[in-house]
Tab-separated table of C-alpha atoms in Angstrom:
chain	number	residue	atom	x	y	z
A	1	MET	CA	85.964	99.090	129.340
A	2	LYS	CA	84.921	101.340	132.214
A	3	THR	CA	82.540	104.252	131.734
A	4	ILE	CA	82.156	107.121	134.215
A	5	LEU	CA	79.410	109.704	133.975
A	6	VAL	CA	80.350	112.924	135.789
A	7	THR	CA	77.268	114.816	136.924
A	8	ALA	CA	76.377	117.322	139.632
A	9	THR	CA	73.676	118.263	142.092
A	10	GLU	CA	73.557	121.795	140.662
A	11	GLU	CA	75.120	123.973	137.999
A	12	SER	CA	78.552	125.599	138.384
A	13	THR	CA	80.114	122.891	140.526
A	14	GLY	CA	83.270	122.451	138.441
A	15	LYS	CA	81.935	119.460	136.511
A	16	THR	CA	83.880	120.136	133.320
A	17	ALA	CA	87.177	120.669	135.094
A	18	VAL	CA	86.711	117.484	137.115
A	19	ALA	CA	85.762	115.411	134.065
A	20	LEU	CA	88.730	116.585	131.989
A	21	ALA	CA	91.155	116.379	134.905
A	22	LEU	CA	90.092	112.780	135.577
A	23	ALA	CA	90.610	111.959	131.916
A	24	LYS	CA	94.128	113.392	132.074
A	25	LEU	CA	94.931	111.481	135.263
A	26	ALA	CA	93.690	108.251	133.688
A	27	ALA	CA	95.809	108.846	130.592
A	28	GLU	CA	98.846	109.406	132.810
A	29	ARG	CA	98.167	105.970	134.284
A	30	GLY	CA	98.432	104.380	130.864
A	31	LEU	CA	94.747	104.141	129.969
A	32	SER	CA	93.354	104.960	126.555
A	33	VAL	CA	90.691	107.557	127.362
A	34	GLY	CA	87.705	108.894	125.448
A	35	TYR	CA	85.277	111.705	126.263
A	36	MET	CA	81.700	112.576	125.418
A	37	LYS	CA	79.093	115.145	126.443
A	38	PRO	CA	75.764	113.811	125.137
A	39	LYS	CA	73.814	117.007	125.882
A	40	GLY	CA	75.534	120.262	124.945
A	41	THR	CA	74.343	122.910	127.384
A	42	ARG	CA	77.077	125.574	127.440
A	43	LEU	CA	76.370	126.879	123.988
A	44	GLN	CA	78.176	129.405	121.864
A	45	SER	CA	78.316	130.201	118.161
A	46	ASN	CA	81.271	128.768	116.303
A	47	VAL	CA	81.705	129.197	112.550
A	48	GLY	CA	77.978	129.519	112.043
A	49	LYS	CA	77.113	126.568	114.281
A	50	THR	CA	75.868	126.533	117.853
A	51	LEU	CA	78.015	124.121	119.863
A	52	ASP	CA	79.011	123.432	123.444
A	53	ALA	CA	82.481	124.763	124.245
A	54	ASP	CA	83.282	121.929	126.668
A	55	PRO	CA	83.670	119.134	124.064
A	56	MET	CA	85.799	121.489	121.961
A	57	LEU	CA	88.097	122.023	124.930
A	58	ALA	CA	88.158	118.282	125.638
A	59	ARG	CA	89.109	117.473	122.058
A	60	ASP	CA	92.071	119.853	122.251
A	61	LEU	CA	93.301	118.934	125.740
A	62	LEU	CA	92.925	115.167	125.329
A	63	GLU	CA	94.069	115.201	121.679
A	64	LEU	CA	91.000	113.279	120.572
A	65	ASP	CA	90.499	112.283	116.960
A	66	ALA	CA	86.736	112.627	117.063
A	67	GLU	CA	84.004	114.541	115.290
A	68	MET	CA	82.004	117.144	117.182
A	69	HIS	CA	78.694	115.533	116.218
A	70	ASN	CA	79.788	112.450	118.158
A	71	LEU	CA	81.340	114.271	121.087
A	72	GLU	CA	78.104	116.273	121.386
A	73	PRO	CA	75.225	114.479	119.634
A	74	ILE	CA	72.487	116.635	121.215
A	75	VAL	CA	72.671	120.433	121.120
A	76	TYR	CA	70.415	121.182	124.080
A	77	SER	CA	69.486	124.663	122.900
A	78	PRO	CA	66.352	126.699	123.644
A	79	THR	CA	65.135	125.822	120.144
A	80	PHE	CA	65.654	122.106	120.773
A	81	ILE	CA	63.788	122.371	124.081
A	82	GLU	CA	60.854	124.170	122.433
A	83	GLN	CA	60.668	121.552	119.684
A	84	ALA	CA	60.774	118.726	122.243
A	85	ILE	CA	57.955	120.257	124.283
A	86	ARG	CA	55.874	120.505	121.095
A	87	GLY	CA	56.486	116.807	120.428
A	88	ARG	CA	58.768	117.360	117.455
A	89	GLU	CA	61.747	115.461	118.911
A	90	ASN	CA	61.582	111.671	119.217
A	91	PRO	CA	63.146	110.464	122.500
A	92	ASP	CA	63.798	106.971	121.107
A	93	GLU	CA	65.658	108.376	118.100
A	94	ILE	CA	67.655	110.666	120.367
A	95	ARG	CA	68.665	107.766	122.594
A	96	ASP	CA	69.740	105.766	119.547
A	97	GLN	CA	71.785	108.718	118.356
A	98	VAL	CA	73.543	109.050	121.714
A	99	ARG	CA	74.242	105.326	121.912
A	100	GLU	CA	75.657	105.166	118.373
A	101	SER	CA	77.947	108.143	118.987
A	102	PHE	CA	79.134	106.630	122.247
A	103	GLU	CA	79.941	103.277	120.648
A	104	GLU	CA	81.994	104.969	117.947
A	105	LEU	CA	83.921	107.071	120.463
A	106	ALA	CA	84.458	104.132	122.842
A	107	GLU	CA	86.006	101.805	120.295
A	108	GLY	CA	89.459	100.750	121.515
A	109	LYS	CA	89.241	102.767	124.738
A	110	ASP	CA	89.949	101.582	128.288
A	111	LEU	CA	87.923	104.386	129.860
A	112	MET	CA	85.141	106.671	128.680
A	113	VAL	CA	84.490	109.878	130.612
A	114	VAL	CA	80.963	111.116	129.934
A	115	GLU	CA	80.095	114.621	131.096
A	116	GLY	CA	76.544	115.252	132.207
A	117	GLY	CA	74.314	118.185	131.351
A	118	GLY	CA	74.007	121.361	133.376
A	119	LYS	CA	72.685	119.365	136.337
A	120	LEU	CA	71.310	115.920	137.131
A	121	THR	CA	67.812	116.574	135.789
A	122	THR	CA	68.771	118.281	132.517
A	123	GLY	CA	67.288	116.377	129.579
A	124	GLY	CA	64.107	115.240	131.271
A	125	ILE	CA	61.880	116.542	128.483
A	126	VAL	CA	63.332	113.881	126.149
A	127	ASP	CA	63.683	111.205	128.848
A	128	LEU	CA	67.442	111.681	128.930
A	129	THR	CA	68.345	112.930	132.394
A	130	ASP	CA	71.848	112.069	133.570
A	131	PRO	CA	70.650	108.927	135.424
A	132	ALA	CA	68.938	107.880	132.178
A	133	VAL	CA	72.177	108.484	130.257
A	134	ALA	CA	74.021	106.326	132.789
A	135	ASP	CA	71.540	103.503	132.206
A	136	LEU	CA	71.784	103.911	128.434
A	137	LEU	CA	75.593	103.784	128.397
A	138	ASP	CA	76.039	101.361	131.305
A	139	ALA	CA	78.028	103.974	133.229
A	140	GLU	CA	78.993	104.412	136.843
A	141	VAL	CA	78.112	107.864	138.180
A	142	LEU	CA	80.431	110.277	139.952
A	143	LEU	CA	78.246	112.867	141.662
A	144	ILE	CA	79.825	116.280	142.300
A	145	SER	CA	78.461	118.460	145.064
A	146	LYS	CA	79.300	121.640	146.899
A	147	TYR	CA	79.131	121.915	150.659
A	148	GLU	CA	78.804	124.948	152.899
A	149	LYS	CA	76.203	123.893	155.465
A	150	GLY	CA	74.477	120.773	156.739
A	151	GLY	CA	71.320	121.426	154.765
A	152	ASP	CA	73.231	120.851	151.528
A	153	VAL	CA	73.203	117.133	152.347
A	154	ASP	CA	69.455	116.975	151.649
A	155	ASP	CA	69.954	117.743	147.959
A	156	LEU	CA	72.886	115.348	147.796
A	157	LEU	CA	70.923	112.436	149.233
A	158	ALA	CA	68.025	113.115	146.865
A	159	ALA	CA	70.452	113.105	143.914
A	160	ALA	CA	72.065	109.879	145.137
A	161	ASP	CA	68.609	108.268	145.292
A	162	ASP	CA	67.945	109.361	141.693
A	163	VAL	CA	71.204	107.766	140.546
A	164	GLY	CA	70.559	104.553	142.462
A	165	ASP	CA	72.822	101.532	142.193
A	166	ARG	CA	74.976	103.156	139.519
A	167	LEU	CA	76.431	105.602	142.029
A	168	LEU	CA	80.216	105.245	142.083
A	169	GLY	CA	80.548	107.889	144.757
A	170	VAL	CA	80.417	111.562	145.673
A	171	LEU	CA	83.101	114.169	145.147
A	172	PHE	CA	82.802	117.398	147.136
A	173	ASN	CA	84.335	120.280	145.218
A	174	ALA	CA	85.338	123.838	146.100
A	175	VAL	CA	84.836	123.311	149.830
A	176	PRO	CA	85.523	126.517	151.820
A	177	ASP	CA	88.078	126.345	154.618
A	178	ALA	CA	85.381	127.112	157.198
A	179	SER	CA	83.383	124.029	156.153
A	180	PHE	CA	86.232	121.583	155.613
A	181	ASP	CA	86.559	120.128	159.122
A	182	ASP	CA	82.810	119.773	159.621
A	183	LEU	CA	82.499	117.989	156.293
A	184	GLU	CA	85.325	115.518	156.912
A	185	THR	CA	84.550	114.703	160.544
A	186	GLU	CA	80.743	114.637	160.503
A	187	VAL	CA	79.185	114.681	157.029
A	188	VAL	CA	81.459	112.135	155.343
A	189	PRO	CA	80.936	109.473	158.056
A	190	PHE	CA	77.190	110.179	157.973
A	191	LEU	CA	77.015	109.687	154.207
A	192	GLU	CA	79.103	106.548	154.221
A	193	GLY	CA	76.857	105.205	156.971
A	194	ARG	CA	73.974	105.740	154.544
A	195	GLY	CA	75.792	103.776	151.837
A	196	VAL	CA	76.989	106.846	149.891
A	197	PRO	CA	80.767	106.552	149.270
A	198	VAL	CA	82.730	109.812	149.418
A	199	LEU	CA	85.657	109.697	146.976
A	200	GLY	CA	87.135	113.099	147.608
A	201	VAL	CA	86.900	116.421	149.405
A	202	VAL	CA	88.516	119.075	147.240
A	203	PRO	CA	89.288	122.416	148.901
A	204	ARG	CA	88.252	125.680	147.380
A	205	GLU	CA	90.936	127.102	145.095
A	206	GLN	CA	90.534	130.815	144.474
A	207	SER	CA	91.807	130.685	140.899
A	208	LEU	CA	88.909	128.308	140.116
A	209	ALA	CA	86.322	130.134	142.191
A	210	GLY	CA	86.147	133.384	140.254
A	211	VAL	CA	87.757	135.615	137.659
A	212	THR	CA	90.099	138.538	137.958
A	213	VAL	CA	88.803	142.062	137.546
A	214	ASP	CA	90.889	142.381	134.370
A	215	ASP	CA	89.271	139.279	132.867
A	216	LEU	CA	85.833	140.483	133.892
A	217	SER	CA	86.485	143.884	132.346
A	218	ALA	CA	87.563	142.334	129.056
A	219	GLU	CA	84.529	140.033	128.886
A	220	LEU	CA	82.138	142.901	129.607
A	221	SER	CA	83.889	145.214	127.110
A	222	ALA	CA	84.141	147.707	129.954
A	223	GLU	CA	86.091	150.946	130.079
A	224	GLN	CA	88.260	151.261	133.185
A	225	LEU	CA	88.087	154.800	134.501
A	226	ASN	CA	91.117	154.688	136.811
A	227	ASP	CA	94.503	152.983	137.051
A	228	ALA	CA	93.779	150.660	139.979
A	229	PRO	CA	95.224	147.136	139.519
A	230	GLY	CA	92.866	144.489	138.174
A	231	ASP	CA	94.415	141.336	139.624
A	232	ALA	CA	91.888	140.869	142.454
A	233	PHE	CA	89.445	137.953	142.159
A	234	VAL	CA	85.694	138.443	141.940
A	235	GLU	CA	83.425	135.576	142.984
A	236	ARG	CA	80.051	137.229	143.463
A	237	PHE	CA	78.037	140.314	142.534
A	238	LEU	CA	75.994	142.777	144.538
A	239	VAL	CA	73.307	144.917	142.989
A	240	GLY	CA	73.240	148.509	144.138
A	241	ALA	CA	69.562	149.326	144.612
A	242	MET	CA	69.464	150.276	148.276
A	243	SER	CA	70.067	153.332	150.414
A	244	GLY	CA	73.562	154.220	151.549
A	245	ASP	CA	73.171	153.257	155.246
A	246	SER	CA	71.620	149.840	154.629
A	247	ALA	CA	74.063	149.226	151.792
A	248	LEU	CA	77.056	149.777	154.065
A	249	ARG	CA	75.818	147.207	156.583
A	250	HIS	CA	75.330	144.688	153.795
A	251	LEU	CA	78.560	145.445	151.953
A	252	ARG	CA	80.662	145.035	155.094
A	253	ARG	CA	79.534	141.406	155.346
A	254	THR	CA	80.625	140.383	151.878
A	255	LYS	CA	83.989	139.553	150.310
A	256	ASP	CA	85.493	139.186	146.842
A	257	ALA	CA	82.524	141.004	145.336
A	258	ALA	CA	81.831	143.483	142.572
A	259	LEU	CA	79.140	146.108	143.075
A	260	ILE	CA	76.969	146.605	139.998
A	261	THR	CA	75.019	149.838	140.064
A	262	GLY	CA	74.066	152.766	137.908
A	263	GLY	CA	76.740	155.321	137.187
A	264	ASP	CA	74.348	157.942	138.532
A	265	ARG	CA	74.453	156.559	142.104
A	266	PRO	CA	77.516	158.312	143.633
A	267	ASP	CA	76.064	157.879	147.149
A	268	LEU	CA	76.161	154.099	146.823
A	269	GLN	CA	79.524	154.116	145.071
A	270	ARG	CA	81.015	156.129	147.908
A	271	VAL	CA	79.680	153.687	150.490
A	272	ALA	CA	80.974	150.687	148.529
A	273	LEU	CA	84.488	152.090	148.621
A	274	GLU	CA	84.391	151.839	152.424
A	275	ALA	CA	83.788	148.075	152.288
A	276	PRO	CA	87.014	146.002	152.083
A	277	GLY	CA	85.210	143.088	150.408
A	278	VAL	CA	84.279	145.111	147.321
A	279	LYS	CA	86.986	144.533	144.720
A	280	CYS	CA	85.584	146.688	141.926
A	281	LEU	CA	82.697	148.911	140.900
A	282	ILE	CA	80.797	148.150	137.690
A	283	LEU	CA	78.793	151.183	136.640
A	284	THR	CA	75.982	150.634	134.152
A	285	GLY	CA	74.087	152.704	131.629
A	286	GLY	CA	77.138	154.584	130.381
A	287	PHE	CA	76.817	157.198	133.184
A	288	ARG	CA	80.210	158.482	134.329
A	289	PRO	CA	80.585	159.047	138.071
A	290	PRO	CA	81.952	162.255	139.634
A	291	GLY	CA	85.711	162.669	139.456
A	292	ALA	CA	85.923	162.493	143.257
A	293	ILE	CA	84.594	158.917	143.173
A	294	VAL	CA	87.121	157.870	140.551
A	295	GLY	CA	89.935	159.458	142.513
A	296	LYS	CA	88.922	157.884	145.828
A	297	ALA	CA	88.612	154.478	144.179
A	298	GLU	CA	92.122	154.774	142.799
A	299	GLU	CA	93.471	155.711	146.240
A	300	LYS	CA	91.907	152.548	147.649
A	301	GLY	CA	93.056	150.385	144.723
A	302	VAL	CA	89.510	149.648	143.509
A	303	PRO	CA	88.984	149.578	139.720
A	304	VAL	CA	85.973	151.440	138.367
A	305	LEU	CA	84.514	149.817	135.244
A	306	LEU	CA	82.008	151.567	132.989
A	307	VAL	CA	79.641	149.591	130.733
A	308	GLN	CA	76.970	150.796	128.339
A	309	SER	CA	74.445	148.033	129.091
A	310	ASP	CA	71.692	148.265	131.682
A	311	THR	CA	72.058	146.792	135.169
A	312	LEU	CA	70.044	143.586	134.576
A	313	THR	CA	71.900	142.727	131.371
A	314	THR	CA	75.227	143.441	133.040
A	315	ILE	CA	74.409	141.155	135.984
A	316	GLU	CA	73.481	138.290	133.662
A	317	ARG	CA	76.642	138.688	131.599
A	318	ALA	CA	78.876	139.062	134.654
A	319	GLU	CA	77.474	135.958	136.364
A	320	ASP	CA	77.958	133.971	133.172
A	321	VAL	CA	81.594	135.109	133.010
A	322	VAL	CA	82.259	133.916	136.561
A	323	ARG	CA	80.502	130.591	135.936
A	324	SER	CA	82.364	129.985	132.700
A	325	GLY	CA	85.708	131.271	133.903
A	326	ARG	CA	86.115	128.548	136.508
A	327	THR	CA	86.790	125.574	134.287
A	328	ARG	CA	87.208	126.527	130.698
A	329	ASP	CA	90.891	126.494	129.821
A	330	ALA	CA	93.955	124.268	130.016
A	331	GLU	CA	95.374	126.036	133.059
A	332	THR	CA	92.301	125.529	135.219
A	333	VAL	CA	92.020	121.881	134.167
A	334	GLU	CA	95.657	121.383	135.173
A	335	THR	CA	94.951	123.006	138.539
A	336	MET	CA	92.025	120.649	139.051
A	337	ARG	CA	94.218	117.711	138.039
A	338	ASP	CA	96.607	118.575	140.887
A	339	LEU	CA	93.740	119.021	143.356
A	340	LEU	CA	92.221	115.656	142.483
A	341	HIS	CA	95.604	113.957	142.680
A	342	ASP	CA	96.018	115.250	146.235
A	343	HIS	CA	92.450	115.142	147.566
A	344	ALA	CA	90.517	112.401	145.734
A	345	ASP	CA	90.690	108.633	145.424
A	346	VAL	CA	91.639	108.725	141.754
A	347	GLU	CA	92.342	104.989	141.654
A	348	ALA	CA	88.804	104.172	142.800
A	349	ILE	CA	87.327	106.570	140.253
A	350	VAL	CA	89.245	105.762	137.056
A	351	GLY	CA	90.152	102.160	137.842
A	352	ALA	CA	93.947	102.413	137.593
A	353	ASP	CA	96.702	103.570	139.936
A	354	GLU	CA	100.040	105.255	139.418
A	355	SER	CA	101.989	102.076	140.115
A	356	GLU	CA	100.499	100.470	137.014
A	357	ALA	CA	102.001	103.176	134.825
A	358	GLU	CA	105.318	102.881	136.674
A	359	SER	CA	105.374	99.076	136.372
A	360	GLY	CA	104.639	99.433	132.680
A	361	ASP	CA	107.717	101.622	132.326
A	362	ASP	CA	109.824	99.142	134.337
A	363	SER	CA	108.712	96.199	132.204
A	364	SER	CA	109.709	98.002	129.023
A	365	ASP	CA	113.146	98.654	130.532
A	366	ALA	CA	113.433	94.994	131.456
A	367	ASP	CA	112.561	93.958	127.907
A	368	ASP	CA	115.305	96.230	126.588
A	369	SER	CA	117.890	94.716	128.939
A	370	ASP	CA	116.888	91.183	127.901
A	371	ASP	CA	117.344	92.080	124.247
A	372	GLU	CA	120.772	93.494	124.985
A	373	SER	CA	121.859	90.387	126.941
A	374	SER	CA	120.671	88.021	124.190
A	375	GLU	CA	122.773	89.876	121.723
């Protein structure tokens, strides 16, 4: 049996989508595939229990007959972290728990896909970082990284050193068009010259890079004050706490952004509507803007969303929506499956190629024909 641990140099790199998409691709190649996320980090309440949503999604998409306490043996919650720091969690017992759950899930499987925590170092307080998990489960490590500039390679090399000999390779995900050529022609050869295999360079796909204004509005329980369409994608947020002139210079340099500011800042709202990269206004504190602002925004096709929460709370919630919205449903996993099929060495990662599945189909046909001829 082969085991792959999918981890990342930082949070929000598309780790869940990659892990589940690889599992689907392996299943399509005829492998029996299992999944596990030892440390649940993306927590939400579910029927009175705090659980990670990623294993729940995996169980549905991969049709796994597995219990949640095995798919996610450690709920890496703030309470758990506090207890561990106070010495009330036993690292040896935790490791035994993870190993036992893994062995139960792996029974009869050709491939186990293990998803890491939020980032490579998550779990250090109980001696269970992702490299430690790889050692515990005898897993090869697929390291996911983003790339926008040369300096990003520093973090990648440091992560590769942490993983050590278990490194299967690196997968660059969500690479912007402007960085693609530089990465393929210069960075990839450099890394491979340093003994770091690169197993894929996946281009940025907008539907995975952000959420639509409509989705954002629904998640924030916002009231839309005009009839502008909400199908534009938002990938980043700007906080309106500057003067109008300096704000305009800054806003003109951004794209696919939402401006979050108080509803009582019409000067800033007016300036934001002059910036083509601002896709919506999110006004906080329940303050309604002047009617002229709402009307101008509608003319320019910019939705105006009103929320009751304060600016800081709104920023935190909005950023969480964008992070979570990238990889958390069947459609986005299917999109990632197609991207990996086209831009990654899937055979090298999962250990099976498409021809094996095809030859399996051919052999079954041959068996049928032999039966018919013998009759």
